[in-house]
Amino acid sequence: MEQREHTPPPADWPGMEMTGMTKLTDDIYFGWERETNPTFWHWCKSLEDVPADRKVHEGCWVAAGTGAHTLVSREPLHLEPSLLWQCCGLHGFVRNGQWIPA
């Protein structure tokens, strides 16, 4: 995976320490904002060239809920089916606590 300069990741955001934030890759994190399924954040490549004053949040971090997914295991994390971000096409599975690109 290509290394880029990111704004601080979700794990470094104030208040996120209570969510059990976990890094899957440099570009993908998840945390437990709710007890049922985790929320994911990914670094969206499609936002890299968008001027800062046009973005909702600083940087290119985009959140996604997983309420429609089945939580197979919380520890290690395993969700079904795969995750797909329509904004940039990032697609993969979370199994055995690891990100597996599709």
PDB file of N, CA and C in Angstrom:
ATOM      1  N   MET A   1       0.841  -1.174   0.000  1.00  0.00           N
ATOM      2  CA  MET A   1       0.000   0.000   0.000  1.00  0.00           C
ATOM      3  C   MET A   1       0.890   1.242   0.000  1.00  0.00           C
ATOM      4  N   GLU A   2       0.566   2.196  -0.821  1.00  0.00           N
ATOM      5  CA  GLU A   2       1.340   3.419  -0.958  1.00  0.00           C
ATOM      6  C   GLU A   2       1.299   4.240   0.326  1.00  0.00           C
ATOM      7  N   GLN A   3       2.450   4.757   0.749  1.00  0.00           N
ATOM      8  CA  GLN A   3       2.520   5.578   1.943  1.00  0.00           C
ATOM      9  C   GLN A   3       2.236   7.032   1.567  1.00  0.00           C
ATOM     10  N   ARG A   4       1.360   7.684   2.317  1.00  0.00           N
ATOM     11  CA  ARG A   4       1.017   9.075   2.106  1.00  0.00           C
ATOM     12  C   ARG A   4       1.030   9.790   3.450  1.00  0.00           C
ATOM     13  N   GLU A   5       1.079  11.107   3.368  1.00  0.00           N
ATOM     14  CA  GLU A   5       0.912  11.901   4.567  1.00  0.00           C
ATOM     15  C   GLU A   5      -0.583  11.979   4.877  1.00  0.00           C
ATOM     16  N   HIS A   6      -0.984  11.503   6.016  1.00  0.00           N
ATOM     17  CA  HIS A   6      -2.367  11.584   6.444  1.00  0.00           C
ATOM     18  C   HIS A   6      -2.500  12.665   7.507  1.00  0.00           C
ATOM     19  N   THR A   7      -3.679  13.224   7.606  1.00  0.00           N
ATOM     20  CA  THR A   7      -3.996  13.998   8.791  1.00  0.00           C
ATOM     21  C   THR A   7      -4.082  12.961   9.919  1.00  0.00           C
ATOM     22  N   PRO A   8      -4.136  13.389  11.157  1.00  0.00           N
ATOM     23  CA  PRO A   8      -4.181  12.401  12.243  1.00  0.00           C
ATOM     24  C   PRO A   8      -5.305  11.382  12.023  1.00  0.00           C
ATOM     25  N   PRO A   9      -5.021  10.111  12.266  1.00  0.00           N
ATOM     26  CA  PRO A   9      -6.035   9.076  12.077  1.00  0.00           C
ATOM     27  C   PRO A   9      -7.090   9.128  13.182  1.00  0.00           C
ATOM     28  N   PRO A  10      -8.207   8.457  12.968  1.00  0.00           N
ATOM     29  CA  PRO A  10      -9.280   8.457  13.972  1.00  0.00           C
ATOM     30  C   PRO A  10      -8.812   8.059  15.371  1.00  0.00           C
ATOM     31  N   ALA A  11      -7.819   7.214  15.462  1.00  0.00           N
ATOM     32  CA  ALA A  11      -7.320   6.784  16.777  1.00  0.00           C
ATOM     33  C   ALA A  11      -6.750   7.957  17.573  1.00  0.00           C
ATOM     34  N   ASP A  12      -6.360   9.036  16.890  1.00  0.00           N
ATOM     35  CA  ASP A  12      -5.776  10.200  17.556  1.00  0.00           C
ATOM     36  C   ASP A  12      -6.762  11.341  17.772  1.00  0.00           C
ATOM     37  N   TRP A  13      -8.011  11.166  17.394  1.00  0.00           N
ATOM     38  CA  TRP A  13      -9.003  12.231  17.541  1.00  0.00           C
ATOM     39  C   TRP A  13      -9.480  12.319  18.984  1.00  0.00           C
ATOM     40  N   PRO A  14      -9.653  13.544  19.496  1.00  0.00           N
ATOM     41  CA  PRO A  14     -10.162  13.694  20.864  1.00  0.00           C
ATOM     42  C   PRO A  14     -11.515  12.996  21.027  1.00  0.00           C
ATOM     43  N   GLY A  15     -11.667  12.263  22.110  1.00  0.00           N
ATOM     44  CA  GLY A  15     -12.909  11.578  22.414  1.00  0.00           C
ATOM     45  C   GLY A  15     -12.995  10.168  21.857  1.00  0.00           C
ATOM     46  N   MET A  16     -12.135   9.814  20.933  1.00  0.00           N
ATOM     47  CA  MET A  16     -12.206   8.483  20.325  1.00  0.00           C
ATOM     48  C   MET A  16     -11.552   7.404  21.177  1.00  0.00           C
ATOM     49  N   GLU A  17     -10.842   7.797  22.224  1.00  0.00           N
ATOM     50  CA  GLU A  17     -10.191   6.804  23.073  1.00  0.00           C
ATOM     51  C   GLU A  17     -11.206   5.881  23.752  1.00  0.00           C
ATOM     52  N   MET A  18     -12.441   6.303  23.834  1.00  0.00           N
ATOM     53  CA  MET A  18     -13.480   5.495  24.479  1.00  0.00           C
ATOM     54  C   MET A  18     -14.081   4.450  23.540  1.00  0.00           C
ATOM     55  N   THR A  19     -13.716   4.468  22.257  1.00  0.00           N
ATOM     56  CA  THR A  19     -14.338   3.565  21.277  1.00  0.00           C
ATOM     57  C   THR A  19     -13.539   2.293  21.037  1.00  0.00           C
ATOM     58  N   GLY A  20     -12.401   2.150  21.695  1.00  0.00           N
ATOM     59  CA  GLY A  20     -11.576   0.973  21.446  1.00  0.00           C
ATOM     60  C   GLY A  20     -11.053   0.969  20.018  1.00  0.00           C
ATOM     61  N   MET A  21     -10.596   2.123  19.553  1.00  0.00           N
ATOM     62  CA  MET A  21     -10.149   2.276  18.174  1.00  0.00           C
ATOM     63  C   MET A  21      -9.023   1.292  17.858  1.00  0.00           C
ATOM     64  N   THR A  22      -9.145   0.623  16.723  1.00  0.00           N
ATOM     65  CA  THR A  22      -8.171  -0.374  16.296  1.00  0.00           C
ATOM     66  C   THR A  22      -7.738  -0.087  14.867  1.00  0.00           C
ATOM     67  N   LYS A  23      -6.445  -0.166  14.630  1.00  0.00           N
ATOM     68  CA  LYS A  23      -5.881   0.031  13.296  1.00  0.00           C
ATOM     69  C   LYS A  23      -5.828  -1.310  12.571  1.00  0.00           C
ATOM     70  N   LEU A  24      -6.465  -1.383  11.403  1.00  0.00           N
ATOM     71  CA  LEU A  24      -6.344  -2.581  10.557  1.00  0.00           C
ATOM     72  C   LEU A  24      -5.209  -2.399   9.556  1.00  0.00           C
ATOM     73  N   THR A  25      -5.138  -1.212   8.945  1.00  0.00           N
ATOM     74  CA  THR A  25      -4.049  -0.837   8.036  1.00  0.00           C
ATOM     75  C   THR A  25      -3.798   0.649   8.268  1.00  0.00           C
ATOM     76  N   ASP A  26      -2.829   1.223   7.575  1.00  0.00           N
ATOM     77  CA  ASP A  26      -2.608   2.665   7.678  1.00  0.00           C
ATOM     78  C   ASP A  26      -3.833   3.451   7.220  1.00  0.00           C
ATOM     79  N   ASP A  27      -4.652   2.844   6.375  1.00  0.00           N
ATOM     80  CA  ASP A  27      -5.796   3.520   5.780  1.00  0.00           C
ATOM     81  C   ASP A  27      -7.146   3.080   6.341  1.00  0.00           C
ATOM     82  N   ILE A  28      -7.188   2.114   7.267  1.00  0.00           N
ATOM     83  CA  ILE A  28      -8.465   1.591   7.764  1.00  0.00           C
ATOM     84  C   ILE A  28      -8.396   1.384   9.281  1.00  0.00           C
ATOM     85  N   TYR A  29      -9.359   1.979   9.973  1.00  0.00           N
ATOM     86  CA  TYR A  29      -9.499   1.846  11.424  1.00  0.00           C
ATOM     87  C   TYR A  29     -10.941   1.466  11.732  1.00  0.00           C
ATOM     88  N   PHE A  30     -11.165   0.876  12.903  1.00  0.00           N
ATOM     89  CA  PHE A  30     -12.527   0.667  13.364  1.00  0.00           C
ATOM     90  C   PHE A  30     -12.607   0.912  14.859  1.00  0.00           C
ATOM     91  N   GLY A  31     -13.800   1.259  15.311  1.00  0.00           N
ATOM     92  CA  GLY A  31     -14.044   1.485  16.724  1.00  0.00           C
ATOM     93  C   GLY A  31     -15.476   1.130  17.059  1.00  0.00           C
ATOM     94  N   TRP A  32     -15.749   1.034  18.355  1.00  0.00           N
ATOM     95  CA  TRP A  32     -17.064   0.598  18.845  1.00  0.00           C
ATOM     96  C   TRP A  32     -17.803   1.788  19.430  1.00  0.00           C
ATOM     97  N   GLU A  33     -18.433   2.572  18.564  1.00  0.00           N
ATOM     98  CA  GLU A  33     -19.255   3.688  19.035  1.00  0.00           C
ATOM     99  C   GLU A  33     -20.552   3.169  19.655  1.00  0.00           C
ATOM    100  N   ARG A  34     -20.971   2.014  19.201  1.00  0.00           N
ATOM    101  CA  ARG A  34     -22.156   1.335  19.730  1.00  0.00           C
ATOM    102  C   ARG A  34     -21.730  -0.089  20.090  1.00  0.00           C
ATOM    103  N   GLU A  35     -22.518  -0.766  20.857  1.00  0.00           N
ATOM    104  CA  GLU A  35     -22.157  -2.117  21.284  1.00  0.00           C
ATOM    105  C   GLU A  35     -22.357  -3.174  20.204  1.00  0.00           C
ATOM    106  N   THR A  36     -23.232  -2.938  19.240  1.00  0.00           N
ATOM    107  CA  THR A  36     -23.607  -3.988  18.301  1.00  0.00           C
ATOM    108  C   THR A  36     -22.571  -4.241  17.215  1.00  0.00           C
ATOM    109  N   ASN A  37     -22.298  -3.291  16.371  1.00  0.00           N
ATOM    110  CA  ASN A  37     -21.334  -3.456  15.274  1.00  0.00           C
ATOM    111  C   ASN A  37     -20.370  -2.273  15.256  1.00  0.00           C
ATOM    112  N   PRO A  38     -19.157  -2.485  14.777  1.00  0.00           N
ATOM    113  CA  PRO A  38     -18.183  -1.400  14.758  1.00  0.00           C
ATOM    114  C   PRO A  38     -18.457  -0.386  13.654  1.00  0.00           C
ATOM    115  N   THR A  39     -17.899   0.802  13.828  1.00  0.00           N
ATOM    116  CA  THR A  39     -17.870   1.827  12.793  1.00  0.00           C
ATOM    117  C   THR A  39     -16.469   1.827  12.219  1.00  0.00           C
ATOM    118  N   PHE A  40     -16.373   1.924  10.903  1.00  0.00           N
ATOM    119  CA  PHE A  40     -15.082   1.937  10.220  1.00  0.00           C
ATOM    120  C   PHE A  40     -14.781   3.315   9.666  1.00  0.00           C
ATOM    121  N   TRP A  41     -13.502   3.656   9.603  1.00  0.00           N
ATOM    122  CA  TRP A  41     -13.021   4.862   8.946  1.00  0.00           C
ATOM    123  C   TRP A  41     -11.956   4.431   7.956  1.00  0.00           C
ATOM    124  N   HIS A  42     -11.999   5.017   6.780  1.00  0.00           N
ATOM    125  CA  HIS A  42     -10.949   4.729   5.806  1.00  0.00           C
ATOM    126  C   HIS A  42     -10.470   6.028   5.196  1.00  0.00           C
ATOM    127  N   TRP A  43      -9.225   6.009   4.732  1.00  0.00           N
ATOM    128  CA  TRP A  43      -8.638   7.144   4.037  1.00  0.00           C
ATOM    129  C   TRP A  43      -9.107   7.052   2.597  1.00  0.00           C
ATOM    130  N   CYS A  44      -9.953   7.987   2.183  1.00  0.00           N
ATOM    131  CA  CYS A  44     -10.589   7.923   0.874  1.00  0.00           C
ATOM    132  C   CYS A  44      -9.718   8.606  -0.179  1.00  0.00           C
ATOM    133  N   LYS A  45      -9.162   7.802  -1.062  1.00  0.00           N
ATOM    134  CA  LYS A  45      -8.292   8.323  -2.118  1.00  0.00           C
ATOM    135  C   LYS A  45      -9.013   9.306  -3.025  1.00  0.00           C
ATOM    136  N   SER A  46     -10.328   9.131  -3.184  1.00  0.00           N
ATOM    137  CA  SER A  46     -11.066  10.026  -4.079  1.00  0.00           C
ATOM    138  C   SER A  46     -11.160  11.447  -3.527  1.00  0.00           C
ATOM    139  N   LEU A  47     -10.832  11.653  -2.254  1.00  0.00           N
ATOM    140  CA  LEU A  47     -10.872  12.990  -1.660  1.00  0.00           C
ATOM    141  C   LEU A  47      -9.514  13.675  -1.601  1.00  0.00           C
ATOM    142  N   GLU A  48      -8.469  12.987  -2.000  1.00  0.00           N
ATOM    143  CA  GLU A  48      -7.121  13.538  -1.845  1.00  0.00           C
ATOM    144  C   GLU A  48      -6.906  14.846  -2.600  1.00  0.00           C
ATOM    145  N   ASP A  49      -7.547  15.026  -3.724  1.00  0.00           N
ATOM    146  CA  ASP A  49      -7.355  16.249  -4.510  1.00  0.00           C
ATOM    147  C   ASP A  49      -8.445  17.290  -4.281  1.00  0.00           C
ATOM    148  N   VAL A  50      -9.341  17.039  -3.354  1.00  0.00           N
ATOM    149  CA  VAL A  50     -10.410  17.981  -3.039  1.00  0.00           C
ATOM    150  C   VAL A  50      -9.851  19.037  -2.085  1.00  0.00           C
ATOM    151  N   PRO A  51     -10.052  20.328  -2.384  1.00  0.00           N
ATOM    152  CA  PRO A  51      -9.555  21.380  -1.489  1.00  0.00           C
ATOM    153  C   PRO A  51     -10.155  21.253  -0.081  1.00  0.00           C
ATOM    154  N   ALA A  52      -9.374  21.595   0.919  1.00  0.00           N
ATOM    155  CA  ALA A  52      -9.786  21.455   2.320  1.00  0.00           C
ATOM    156  C   ALA A  52     -11.094  22.176   2.617  1.00  0.00           C
ATOM    157  N   ASP A  53     -11.324  23.336   1.994  1.00  0.00           N
ATOM    158  CA  ASP A  53     -12.551  24.086   2.277  1.00  0.00           C
ATOM    159  C   ASP A  53     -13.792  23.446   1.659  1.00  0.00           C
ATOM    160  N   ARG A  54     -13.624  22.389   0.895  1.00  0.00           N
ATOM    161  CA  ARG A  54     -14.745  21.661   0.277  1.00  0.00           C
ATOM    162  C   ARG A  54     -15.059  20.350   1.007  1.00  0.00           C
ATOM    163  N   LYS A  55     -14.248  20.000   2.007  1.00  0.00           N
ATOM    164  CA  LYS A  55     -14.422  18.733   2.730  1.00  0.00           C
ATOM    165  C   LYS A  55     -15.238  18.950   3.990  1.00  0.00           C
ATOM    166  N   VAL A  56     -15.987  17.926   4.371  1.00  0.00           N
ATOM    167  CA  VAL A  56     -16.775  17.979   5.598  1.00  0.00           C
ATOM    168  C   VAL A  56     -15.862  17.891   6.811  1.00  0.00           C
ATOM    169  N   HIS A  57     -14.847  17.019   6.755  1.00  0.00           N
ATOM    170  CA  HIS A  57     -13.895  16.834   7.845  1.00  0.00           C
ATOM    171  C   HIS A  57     -12.497  17.144   7.340  1.00  0.00           C
ATOM    172  N   GLU A  58     -11.595  17.403   8.265  1.00  0.00           N
ATOM    173  CA  GLU A  58     -10.202  17.607   7.897  1.00  0.00           C
ATOM    174  C   GLU A  58      -9.622  16.304   7.355  1.00  0.00           C
ATOM    175  N   GLY A  59      -8.887  16.396   6.306  1.00  0.00           N
ATOM    176  CA  GLY A  59      -8.280  15.205   5.719  1.00  0.00           C
ATOM    177  C   GLY A  59      -9.264  14.441   4.866  1.00  0.00           C
ATOM    178  N   CYS A  60      -8.981  13.179   4.666  1.00  0.00           N
ATOM    179  CA  CYS A  60      -9.772  12.336   3.767  1.00  0.00           C
ATOM    180  C   CYS A  60     -10.378  11.139   4.479  1.00  0.00           C
ATOM    181  N   TRP A  61     -10.575  11.227   5.784  1.00  0.00           N
ATOM    182  CA  TRP A  61     -11.151  10.119   6.536  1.00  0.00           C
ATOM    183  C   TRP A  61     -12.662  10.094   6.359  1.00  0.00           C
ATOM    184  N   VAL A  62     -13.207   8.939   6.008  1.00  0.00           N
ATOM    185  CA  VAL A  62     -14.637   8.752   5.786  1.00  0.00           C
ATOM    186  C   VAL A  62     -15.116   7.604   6.669  1.00  0.00           C
ATOM    187  N   ALA A  63     -16.216   7.836   7.369  1.00  0.00           N
ATOM    188  CA  ALA A  63     -16.780   6.811   8.255  1.00  0.00           C
ATOM    189  C   ALA A  63     -17.836   5.990   7.538  1.00  0.00           C
ATOM    190  N   ALA A  64     -18.020   4.768   8.015  1.00  0.00           N
ATOM    191  CA  ALA A  64     -19.078   3.892   7.510  1.00  0.00           C
ATOM    192  C   ALA A  64     -19.554   2.989   8.635  1.00  0.00           C
ATOM    193  N   GLY A  65     -20.861   2.913   8.793  1.00  0.00           N
ATOM    194  CA  GLY A  65     -21.443   1.996   9.764  1.00  0.00           C
ATOM    195  C   GLY A  65     -21.523   0.595   9.175  1.00  0.00           C
ATOM    196  N   THR A  66     -21.697  -0.379  10.041  1.00  0.00           N
ATOM    197  CA  THR A  66     -21.777  -1.773   9.592  1.00  0.00           C
ATOM    198  C   THR A  66     -23.033  -2.457  10.131  1.00  0.00           C
ATOM    199  N   GLY A  67     -24.088  -1.687  10.355  1.00  0.00           N
ATOM    200  CA  GLY A  67     -25.320  -2.227  10.904  1.00  0.00           C
ATOM    201  C   GLY A  67     -25.965  -3.301  10.051  1.00  0.00           C
ATOM    202  N   ALA A  68     -25.722  -3.272   8.732  1.00  0.00           N
ATOM    203  CA  ALA A  68     -26.307  -4.284   7.842  1.00  0.00           C
ATOM    204  C   ALA A  68     -25.440  -5.537   7.747  1.00  0.00           C
ATOM    205  N   HIS A  69     -24.306  -5.521   8.417  1.00  0.00           N
ATOM    206  CA  HIS A  69     -23.389  -6.662   8.388  1.00  0.00           C
ATOM    207  C   HIS A  69     -23.653  -7.597   9.556  1.00  0.00           C
ATOM    208  N   THR A  70     -23.233  -8.827   9.415  1.00  0.00           N
ATOM    209  CA  THR A  70     -23.332  -9.804  10.489  1.00  0.00           C
ATOM    210  C   THR A  70     -22.016  -9.825  11.254  1.00  0.00           C
ATOM    211  N   LEU A  71     -22.094  -9.590  12.546  1.00  0.00           N
ATOM    212  CA  LEU A  71     -20.922  -9.676  13.409  1.00  0.00           C
ATOM    213  C   LEU A  71     -20.734 -11.143  13.771  1.00  0.00           C
ATOM    214  N   VAL A  72     -19.799 -11.796  13.108  1.00  0.00           N
ATOM    215  CA  VAL A  72     -19.531 -13.217  13.343  1.00  0.00           C
ATOM    216  C   VAL A  72     -18.752 -13.376  14.641  1.00  0.00           C
ATOM    217  N   SER A  73     -17.763 -12.502  14.851  1.00  0.00           N
ATOM    218  CA  SER A  73     -16.928 -12.556  16.053  1.00  0.00           C
ATOM    219  C   SER A  73     -16.443 -11.154  16.368  1.00  0.00           C
ATOM    220  N   ARG A  74     -16.507 -10.794  17.647  1.00  0.00           N
ATOM    221  CA  ARG A  74     -16.003  -9.481  18.060  1.00  0.00           C
ATOM    222  C   ARG A  74     -14.487  -9.529  18.286  1.00  0.00           C
ATOM    223  N   GLU A  75     -14.007 -10.629  18.821  1.00  0.00           N
ATOM    224  CA  GLU A  75     -12.566 -10.767  19.121  1.00  0.00           C
ATOM    225  C   GLU A  75     -12.108 -12.158  18.755  1.00  0.00           C
ATOM    226  N   PRO A  76     -11.344 -12.335  17.719  1.00  0.00           N
ATOM    227  CA  PRO A  76     -10.931 -11.309  16.765  1.00  0.00           C
ATOM    228  C   PRO A  76     -12.100 -10.922  15.859  1.00  0.00           C
ATOM    229  N   LEU A  77     -12.067  -9.688  15.379  1.00  0.00           N
ATOM    230  CA  LEU A  77     -13.172  -9.175  14.579  1.00  0.00           C
ATOM    231  C   LEU A  77     -13.341  -9.967  13.289  1.00  0.00           C
ATOM    232  N   HIS A  78     -14.598 -10.324  13.021  1.00  0.00           N
ATOM    233  CA  HIS A  78     -14.968 -11.008  11.778  1.00  0.00           C
ATOM    234  C   HIS A  78     -16.372 -10.523  11.421  1.00  0.00           C
ATOM    235  N   LEU A  79     -16.477  -9.865  10.255  1.00  0.00           N
ATOM    236  CA  LEU A  79     -17.752  -9.373   9.731  1.00  0.00           C
ATOM    237  C   LEU A  79     -18.052 -10.050   8.409  1.00  0.00           C
ATOM    238  N   GLU A  80     -19.307 -10.239   8.132  1.00  0.00           N
ATOM    239  CA  GLU A  80     -19.755 -10.729   6.832  1.00  0.00           C
ATOM    240  C   GLU A  80     -20.935  -9.889   6.397  1.00  0.00           C
ATOM    241  N   PRO A  81     -21.103  -9.571   5.157  1.00  0.00           N
ATOM    242  CA  PRO A  81     -20.194  -9.830   4.050  1.00  0.00           C
ATOM    243  C   PRO A  81     -19.065  -8.800   4.035  1.00  0.00           C
ATOM    244  N   SER A  82     -18.414  -8.651   2.885  1.00  0.00           N
ATOM    245  CA  SER A  82     -17.306  -7.718   2.728  1.00  0.00           C
ATOM    246  C   SER A  82     -17.772  -6.274   2.899  1.00  0.00           C
ATOM    247  N   LEU A  83     -16.800  -5.386   3.087  1.00  0.00           N
ATOM    248  CA  LEU A  83     -17.055  -3.946   3.151  1.00  0.00           C
ATOM    249  C   LEU A  83     -16.682  -3.333   1.810  1.00  0.00           C
ATOM    250  N   LEU A  84     -17.525  -2.431   1.324  1.00  0.00           N
ATOM    251  CA  LEU A  84     -17.266  -1.737   0.059  1.00  0.00           C
ATOM    252  C   LEU A  84     -17.630  -0.279   0.230  1.00  0.00           C
ATOM    253  N   TRP A  85     -16.648   0.598   0.006  1.00  0.00           N
ATOM    254  CA  TRP A  85     -16.902   2.025   0.019  1.00  0.00           C
ATOM    255  C   TRP A  85     -17.121   2.468  -1.414  1.00  0.00           C
ATOM    256  N   GLN A  86     -18.343   2.938  -1.698  1.00  0.00           N
ATOM    257  CA  GLN A  86     -18.704   3.375  -3.047  1.00  0.00           C
ATOM    258  C   GLN A  86     -17.911   4.609  -3.479  1.00  0.00           C
ATOM    259  N   CYS A  87     -17.482   5.427  -2.531  1.00  0.00           N
ATOM    260  CA  CYS A  87     -16.797   6.677  -2.853  1.00  0.00           C
ATOM    261  C   CYS A  87     -15.500   6.454  -3.621  1.00  0.00           C
ATOM    262  N   CYS A  88     -14.788   5.390  -3.290  1.00  0.00           N
ATOM    263  CA  CYS A  88     -13.482   5.174  -3.928  1.00  0.00           C
ATOM    264  C   CYS A  88     -13.271   3.732  -4.388  1.00  0.00           C
ATOM    265  N   GLY A  89     -14.217   2.862  -4.066  1.00  0.00           N
ATOM    266  CA  GLY A  89     -14.106   1.470  -4.492  1.00  0.00           C
ATOM    267  C   GLY A  89     -13.293   0.585  -3.576  1.00  0.00           C
ATOM    268  N   LEU A  90     -12.849   1.100  -2.410  1.00  0.00           N
ATOM    269  CA  LEU A  90     -12.109   0.253  -1.472  1.00  0.00           C
ATOM    270  C   LEU A  90     -13.015  -0.903  -1.055  1.00  0.00           C
ATOM    271  N   HIS A  91     -12.504  -2.117  -1.186  1.00  0.00           N
ATOM    272  CA  HIS A  91     -13.331  -3.297  -0.984  1.00  0.00           C
ATOM    273  C   HIS A  91     -12.500  -4.387  -0.320  1.00  0.00           C
ATOM    274  N   GLY A  92     -13.047  -5.004   0.710  1.00  0.00           N
ATOM    275  CA  GLY A  92     -12.332  -6.087   1.360  1.00  0.00           C
ATOM    276  C   GLY A  92     -13.130  -6.709   2.486  1.00  0.00           C
ATOM    277  N   PHE A  93     -12.550  -7.714   3.086  1.00  0.00           N
ATOM    278  CA  PHE A  93     -13.164  -8.465   4.177  1.00  0.00           C
ATOM    279  C   PHE A  93     -12.418  -8.181   5.467  1.00  0.00           C
ATOM    280  N   VAL A  94     -13.112  -8.328   6.596  1.00  0.00           N
ATOM    281  CA  VAL A  94     -12.470  -8.303   7.904  1.00  0.00           C
ATOM    282  C   VAL A  94     -12.719  -9.673   8.507  1.00  0.00           C
ATOM    283  N   ARG A  95     -11.638 -10.425   8.597  1.00  0.00           N
ATOM    284  CA  ARG A  95     -11.706 -11.788   9.132  1.00  0.00           C
ATOM    285  C   ARG A  95     -10.497 -12.026  10.023  1.00  0.00           C
ATOM    286  N   ASN A  96     -10.748 -12.677  11.145  1.00  0.00           N
ATOM    287  CA  ASN A  96      -9.678 -12.968  12.098  1.00  0.00           C
ATOM    288  C   ASN A  96      -8.906 -11.702  12.497  1.00  0.00           C
ATOM    289  N   GLY A  97      -9.630 -10.571  12.568  1.00  0.00           N
ATOM    290  CA  GLY A  97      -9.008  -9.318  12.960  1.00  0.00           C
ATOM    291  C   GLY A  97      -8.099  -8.692  11.934  1.00  0.00           C
ATOM    292  N   GLN A  98      -8.171  -9.157  10.693  1.00  0.00           N
ATOM    293  CA  GLN A  98      -7.291  -8.665   9.630  1.00  0.00           C
ATOM    294  C   GLN A  98      -8.107  -8.125   8.460  1.00  0.00           C
ATOM    295  N   TRP A  99      -7.580  -7.134   7.769  1.00  0.00           N
ATOM    296  CA  TRP A  99      -8.169  -6.639   6.523  1.00  0.00           C
ATOM    297  C   TRP A  99      -7.645  -7.480   5.388  1.00  0.00           C
ATOM    298  N   ILE A 100      -8.574  -8.024   4.596  1.00  0.00           N
ATOM    299  CA  ILE A 100      -8.220  -8.856   3.436  1.00  0.00           C
ATOM    300  C   ILE A 100      -8.805  -8.187   2.200  1.00  0.00           C
ATOM    301  N   PRO A 101      -7.963  -7.576   1.352  1.00  0.00           N
ATOM    302  CA  PRO A 101      -8.486  -6.907   0.152  1.00  0.00           C
ATOM    303  C   PRO A 101      -9.263  -7.883  -0.738  1.00  0.00           C
ATOM    304  N   ALA A 102     -10.352  -7.401  -1.321  1.00  0.00           N
ATOM    305  CA  ALA A 102     -11.151  -8.243  -2.222  1.00  0.00           C
ATOM    306  C   ALA A 102     -10.620  -8.129  -3.640  1.00  0.00           C
TER     307      ALA A 102
END
